[in-house]
Amino acid sequence: MKKLMSHMHAIYTYYTITVLVVCVFNLLRGYTLMDITWFLELLLFFIVFTVIERFMEKIRFKNSFTCTVAISAAAYCLVLIFSYLFYWIRFTPLELLFATLMFLIITIAGTSYMRYRYKLQIKEINDLLQKKNS
Amino acid sequence: MKLTINQNSNQNDPEIIINCSYVDKSLQKIIDYITQYTFTIEGESDSKIYQLPIDKIYYIESVDGKTYLYDKNNSYFCRQSLATLEEKLKNTPFARVSKICLLNTSYLRCVEPYANHRLKAELSNGEQIVISRNYINDLRDKIKA
């Protein structure tokens, strides 16, 4: 439960960003209707991805960048699997291009926000330590 | 709070007596702080058994199911499990920083980023410990406390 709770913030951050980006893309393409089941499928996607990420944490990556790239690649593969299973996209070159573009925007926005929060956490701990040791 | 220190050359071991009507939060903190100086953990090294004061221990690690205590320069085998020690050290500066490690925050110098949203802690003896992301908030709360 504790492990799940530590991922909760990341899950709802990425979930919100994904919903926003997909809604904007759909509106731009003229689609105004969205199936309610899609929201549940998306939630399932994030739960499955959290489990995969937990296993990936055991791998010793050279640095944070390699780690981010590996996790993003795993997420992209999972997006394709979910797209195939739940008919999120038609597998045409144009649809794939749109999906990849959306994925990149979501990944960059999500990763940037999480990195910002992570740096804030580090700064807070170091400030507390400095205060304590002075 | 009134503080009285009685210095007496005939007194062998220092003795602390707290007179109060009830133990409030701030007093409990003082008691916890003092307790860590009276608390020792048994550690073995080179077939010798040592009673290690907890304020001398930098971190406690579990390796292959065995618990080891680390002070500035040495390591000691401990017969108690990490979970038992975690429970015993609940009110001390020790904080769980990963599945396998309890860290004495008194010796924590700084933290820096590490792969996959984990942290690398630098101790005052130069050693580095990896902090799992599940325990970052616990560590922060412990330092705050």
Short mmCIF file of C-alpha atoms in Angstrom, two decimals:
data_model
loop_
_atom_site.label_atom_id
_atom_site.label_comp_id
_atom_site.label_asym_id
_atom_site.label_seq_id
_atom_site.Cartn_x
_atom_site.Cartn_y
_atom_site.Cartn_z
CA MET A 1 0.00 0.00 0.00
CA LYS A 2 2.86 2.36 0.93
CA LYS A 3 4.53 1.63 -2.40
CA LEU A 4 1.30 2.31 -4.29
CA MET A 5 0.79 5.55 -2.36
CA SER A 6 4.26 6.75 -3.32
CA HIS A 7 3.24 6.30 -6.98
CA MET A 8 -0.18 7.91 -6.57
CA HIS A 9 1.07 11.42 -7.21
CA ALA A 10 2.78 10.35 -10.45
CA ILE A 11 -0.30 8.37 -11.54
CA TYR A 12 -2.77 11.22 -11.16
CA THR A 13 -0.34 13.78 -12.62
CA TYR A 14 0.20 11.71 -15.77
CA TYR A 15 -3.50 10.76 -15.88
CA THR A 16 -4.58 14.43 -15.82
CA ILE A 17 -2.00 15.47 -18.43
CA THR A 18 -3.04 12.55 -20.69
CA VAL A 19 -6.74 13.41 -20.46
CA LEU A 20 -6.03 17.08 -21.23
CA VAL A 21 -3.70 16.37 -24.17
CA VAL A 22 -6.01 13.72 -25.69
CA CYS A 23 -9.04 16.04 -25.33
CA VAL A 24 -7.19 18.89 -27.05
CA PHE A 25 -6.00 16.60 -29.87
CA ASN A 26 -9.51 15.17 -30.34
CA LEU A 27 -11.06 18.65 -30.48
CA LEU A 28 -8.44 19.77 -33.00
CA ARG A 29 -9.30 16.78 -35.16
CA GLY A 30 -13.05 17.48 -34.84
CA TYR A 31 -13.99 14.63 -32.47
CA THR A 32 -16.30 15.94 -29.75
CA LEU A 33 -17.45 12.63 -28.24
CA MET A 34 -15.36 10.49 -25.88
CA ASP A 35 -16.35 7.09 -24.58
CA ILE A 36 -16.52 6.88 -20.77
CA THR A 37 -14.83 3.45 -20.87
CA TRP A 38 -11.71 5.13 -22.29
CA PHE A 39 -11.15 6.89 -18.95
CA LEU A 40 -11.27 3.53 -17.16
CA GLU A 41 -9.01 1.92 -19.75
CA LEU A 42 -6.56 4.77 -19.22
CA LEU A 43 -6.62 4.20 -15.47
CA LEU A 44 -5.95 0.50 -16.07
CA PHE A 45 -3.06 1.49 -18.33
CA PHE A 46 -1.45 3.51 -15.54
CA ILE A 47 -1.94 0.75 -12.98
CA VAL A 48 -0.31 -1.82 -15.31
CA PHE A 49 2.48 0.63 -16.10
CA THR A 50 3.13 1.27 -12.39
CA VAL A 51 3.61 -2.48 -11.88
CA ILE A 52 6.03 -2.65 -14.85
CA GLU A 53 7.90 0.38 -13.53
CA ARG A 54 8.25 -1.29 -10.12
CA PHE A 55 10.07 -4.18 -11.81
CA MET A 56 12.19 -1.78 -13.86
CA GLU A 57 13.32 -0.04 -10.67
CA LYS A 58 15.32 -3.17 -9.88
CA ILE A 59 17.49 -2.63 -12.98
CA ARG A 60 20.66 -0.64 -12.31
CA PHE A 61 20.76 2.09 -14.92
CA LYS A 62 23.92 4.08 -15.67
CA ASN A 63 22.22 7.42 -15.04
CA SER A 64 18.82 9.15 -14.74
CA PHE A 65 18.67 9.86 -18.48
CA THR A 66 19.10 6.18 -19.45
CA CYS A 67 16.51 5.29 -16.84
CA THR A 68 13.99 7.86 -18.19
CA VAL A 69 14.55 6.67 -21.77
CA ALA A 70 14.10 3.00 -20.82
CA ILE A 71 10.91 3.69 -18.85
CA SER A 72 9.53 5.89 -21.66
CA ALA A 73 10.26 3.14 -24.22
CA ALA A 74 8.41 0.62 -22.03
CA ALA A 75 5.49 3.07 -21.73
CA TYR A 76 5.38 3.52 -25.52
CA CYS A 77 5.27 -0.26 -26.08
CA LEU A 78 2.45 -0.52 -23.53
CA VAL A 79 0.57 2.33 -25.27
CA LEU A 80 0.75 0.36 -28.54
CA ILE A 81 -0.48 -2.83 -26.82
CA PHE A 82 -3.41 -0.97 -25.18
CA SER A 83 -4.18 0.82 -28.45
CA TYR A 84 -4.43 -2.55 -30.18
CA LEU A 85 -6.48 -4.21 -27.41
CA PHE A 86 -8.93 -1.34 -26.77
CA TYR A 87 -9.01 0.13 -30.30
CA TRP A 88 -7.61 3.47 -29.13
CA ILE A 89 -6.21 4.17 -32.60
CA ARG A 90 -6.39 2.73 -36.11
CA PHE A 91 -2.93 1.45 -37.05
CA THR A 92 -2.46 3.76 -40.04
CA PRO A 93 0.73 5.85 -40.46
CA LEU A 94 -1.15 9.10 -39.74
CA GLU A 95 -2.86 7.76 -36.60
CA LEU A 96 0.44 6.33 -35.39
CA LEU A 97 2.10 9.69 -35.97
CA PHE A 98 -0.61 11.45 -33.95
CA ALA A 99 -0.35 8.87 -31.15
CA THR A 100 3.45 9.21 -31.04
CA LEU A 101 3.19 12.99 -30.96
CA MET A 102 0.66 12.85 -28.11
CA PHE A 103 2.86 10.36 -26.26
CA LEU A 104 5.90 12.63 -26.58
CA ILE A 105 3.99 15.70 -25.35
CA ILE A 106 2.57 13.77 -22.36
CA THR A 107 5.96 12.21 -21.51
CA ILE A 108 7.87 15.51 -21.75
CA ALA A 109 5.23 17.46 -19.78
CA GLY A 110 4.88 14.75 -17.11
CA THR A 111 8.61 14.11 -16.75
CA SER A 112 9.37 17.84 -16.54
CA TYR A 113 6.78 18.36 -13.82
CA MET A 114 7.89 15.30 -11.82
CA ARG A 115 11.54 16.37 -12.15
CA TYR A 116 10.63 19.83 -10.89
CA ARG A 117 8.88 18.32 -7.84
CA TYR A 118 11.82 15.95 -7.26
CA LYS A 119 14.28 18.88 -7.27
CA LEU A 120 12.05 20.73 -4.80
CA GLN A 121 12.09 17.67 -2.50
CA ILE A 122 15.91 17.51 -2.66
CA LYS A 123 16.20 21.23 -1.96
CA GLU A 124 13.81 20.96 0.99
CA ILE A 125 15.79 18.07 2.55
CA ASN A 126 19.15 19.80 2.02
CA ASP A 127 17.79 23.05 3.49
CA LEU A 128 16.51 21.14 6.54
CA LEU A 129 19.89 19.44 6.94
CA GLN A 130 21.74 22.72 6.62
CA LYS A 131 19.46 24.31 9.21
CA LYS A 132 19.90 21.34 11.53
CA ASN A 133 23.70 21.23 11.20
CA SER A 134 24.27 24.98 11.54
CA MET B 1 10.95 24.78 31.75
CA LYS B 2 13.43 24.98 34.59
CA LEU B 3 16.88 23.43 34.03
CA THR B 4 19.12 22.52 36.96
CA ILE B 5 22.56 20.99 36.53
CA ASN B 6 24.24 19.67 39.67
CA GLN B 7 27.94 19.05 39.17
CA ASN B 8 29.46 16.67 41.70
CA SER B 9 32.91 15.10 41.44
CA ASN B 10 31.68 12.04 43.41
CA GLN B 11 29.03 11.19 40.81
CA ASN B 12 30.34 8.41 38.54
CA ASP B 13 27.67 8.12 35.81
CA PRO B 14 25.63 11.18 34.85
CA GLU B 15 22.00 10.82 35.97
CA ILE B 16 19.08 12.68 34.45
CA ILE B 17 15.86 13.04 36.45
CA ILE B 18 12.88 14.83 34.93
CA ASN B 19 10.26 16.21 37.30
CA CYS B 20 6.99 17.07 35.55
CA SER B 21 3.21 16.89 35.91
CA TYR B 22 2.82 15.20 32.51
CA VAL B 23 4.96 14.38 29.45
CA ASP B 24 4.04 16.77 26.63
CA LYS B 25 5.28 16.71 23.03
CA SER B 26 8.35 18.88 23.56
CA LEU B 27 9.32 16.96 26.69
CA GLN B 28 8.89 13.66 24.84
CA LYS B 29 11.34 14.93 22.20
CA ILE B 30 13.91 15.65 24.91
CA ILE B 31 13.33 12.19 26.46
CA ASP B 32 13.75 10.54 23.03
CA TYR B 33 16.93 12.49 22.46
CA ILE B 34 18.38 11.48 25.82
CA THR B 35 17.24 7.86 25.41
CA GLN B 36 19.41 7.40 22.33
CA TYR B 37 22.50 7.99 24.47
CA THR B 38 21.50 5.28 26.91
CA PHE B 39 20.59 2.73 24.27
CA THR B 40 23.11 0.26 22.87
CA ILE B 41 22.92 -2.47 20.24
CA GLU B 42 24.93 -5.64 20.42
CA GLY B 43 27.27 -6.14 17.48
CA GLU B 44 29.85 -8.84 16.70
CA SER B 45 33.17 -8.34 14.96
CA ASP B 46 36.20 -10.68 14.89
CA SER B 47 34.48 -13.06 17.35
CA LYS B 48 34.16 -10.22 19.87
CA ILE B 49 30.88 -8.82 21.11
CA TYR B 50 30.53 -5.05 21.38
CA GLN B 51 27.81 -2.89 22.91
CA LEU B 52 27.49 -0.08 20.40
CA PRO B 53 25.84 3.17 21.51
CA ILE B 54 23.30 4.04 18.83
CA ASP B 55 24.65 7.56 18.40
CA LYS B 56 27.90 6.00 17.14
CA ILE B 57 26.12 3.94 14.45
CA TYR B 58 25.96 5.58 11.01
CA TYR B 59 23.58 3.12 9.37
CA ILE B 60 22.18 -0.39 9.64
CA GLU B 61 21.95 -2.58 6.58
CA SER B 62 20.51 -5.97 5.80
CA VAL B 63 22.67 -8.02 3.40
CA ASP B 64 21.46 -11.48 2.34
CA GLY B 65 19.09 -11.58 5.31
CA LYS B 66 21.85 -10.71 7.79
CA THR B 67 21.93 -7.41 9.65
CA TYR B 68 25.08 -5.31 9.86
CA LEU B 69 25.78 -2.18 11.89
CA TYR B 70 28.20 0.39 10.51
CA ASP B 71 30.05 2.97 12.57
CA LYS B 72 32.61 5.45 11.25
CA ASN B 73 35.15 2.84 10.14
CA ASN B 74 33.92 -0.65 11.05
CA SER B 75 31.01 -3.00 10.47
CA TYR B 76 29.48 -5.38 13.01
CA PHE B 77 27.18 -8.34 12.59
CA CYS B 78 23.92 -8.00 14.52
CA ARG B 79 21.63 -10.88 15.49
CA GLN B 80 18.48 -8.74 15.45
CA SER B 81 16.43 -8.28 12.30
CA LEU B 82 16.12 -4.92 10.56
CA ALA B 83 12.38 -4.81 11.33
CA THR B 84 13.03 -5.37 15.06
CA LEU B 85 15.68 -2.65 15.11
CA GLU B 86 13.40 -0.29 13.19
CA GLU B 87 10.73 -0.73 15.87
CA LYS B 88 13.26 -0.22 18.68
CA LEU B 89 14.74 2.87 17.04
CA LYS B 90 11.39 4.47 16.25
CA ASN B 91 11.98 7.47 18.52
CA THR B 92 15.61 8.03 17.60
CA PRO B 93 17.20 9.86 14.63
CA PHE B 94 17.18 6.59 12.65
CA ALA B 95 14.95 6.55 9.56
CA ARG B 96 14.14 3.75 7.14
CA VAL B 97 15.56 4.85 3.76
CA SER B 98 15.13 1.66 1.75
CA LYS B 99 13.93 -1.91 2.11
CA ILE B 100 17.38 -2.87 3.40
CA CYS B 101 18.67 0.19 5.25
CA LEU B 102 18.09 2.28 8.37
CA LEU B 103 20.03 5.54 8.37
CA ASN B 104 21.10 7.68 11.30
CA THR B 105 20.01 11.13 10.11
CA SER B 106 22.44 12.77 12.55
CA TYR B 107 25.26 11.75 10.18
CA LEU B 108 23.47 12.75 7.00
CA ARG B 109 25.39 15.53 5.28
CA CYS B 110 23.36 16.08 2.09
CA VAL B 111 21.27 14.34 -0.56
CA GLU B 112 21.65 14.43 -4.33
CA PRO B 113 19.60 13.09 -7.27
CA TYR B 114 19.99 9.46 -8.27
CA ALA B 115 18.50 7.29 -11.04
CA ASN B 116 14.74 6.62 -11.08
CA HIS B 117 13.71 9.34 -8.65
CA ARG B 118 15.80 7.91 -5.85
CA LEU B 119 18.27 9.91 -3.80
CA LYS B 120 21.90 9.39 -2.94
CA ALA B 121 22.69 10.34 0.66
CA GLU B 122 26.17 11.43 1.61
CA LEU B 123 27.17 10.69 5.19
CA SER B 124 29.68 12.66 7.24
CA ASN B 125 32.27 9.85 6.85
CA GLY B 126 31.98 10.13 3.05
CA GLU B 127 29.93 6.96 2.54
CA GLN B 128 26.98 7.05 0.17
CA ILE B 129 23.61 5.38 0.67
CA VAL B 130 20.76 5.06 -1.83
CA ILE B 131 17.38 6.31 -0.60
CA SER B 132 14.39 4.62 -2.18
CA ARG B 133 11.69 6.97 -3.47
CA ASN B 134 9.11 5.27 -1.22
CA TYR B 135 10.96 6.54 1.84
CA ILE B 136 11.87 10.11 0.80
CA ASN B 137 8.91 11.63 2.65
CA ASP B 138 9.63 9.56 5.77
CA LEU B 139 13.22 10.81 5.76
CA ARG B 140 12.09 14.42 5.35
CA ASP B 141 9.62 14.05 8.25
CA LYS B 142 12.32 12.52 10.45
CA ILE B 143 14.75 15.38 9.75
CA LYS B 144 11.94 17.88 10.40
CA ALA B 145 11.14 16.21 13.71
#
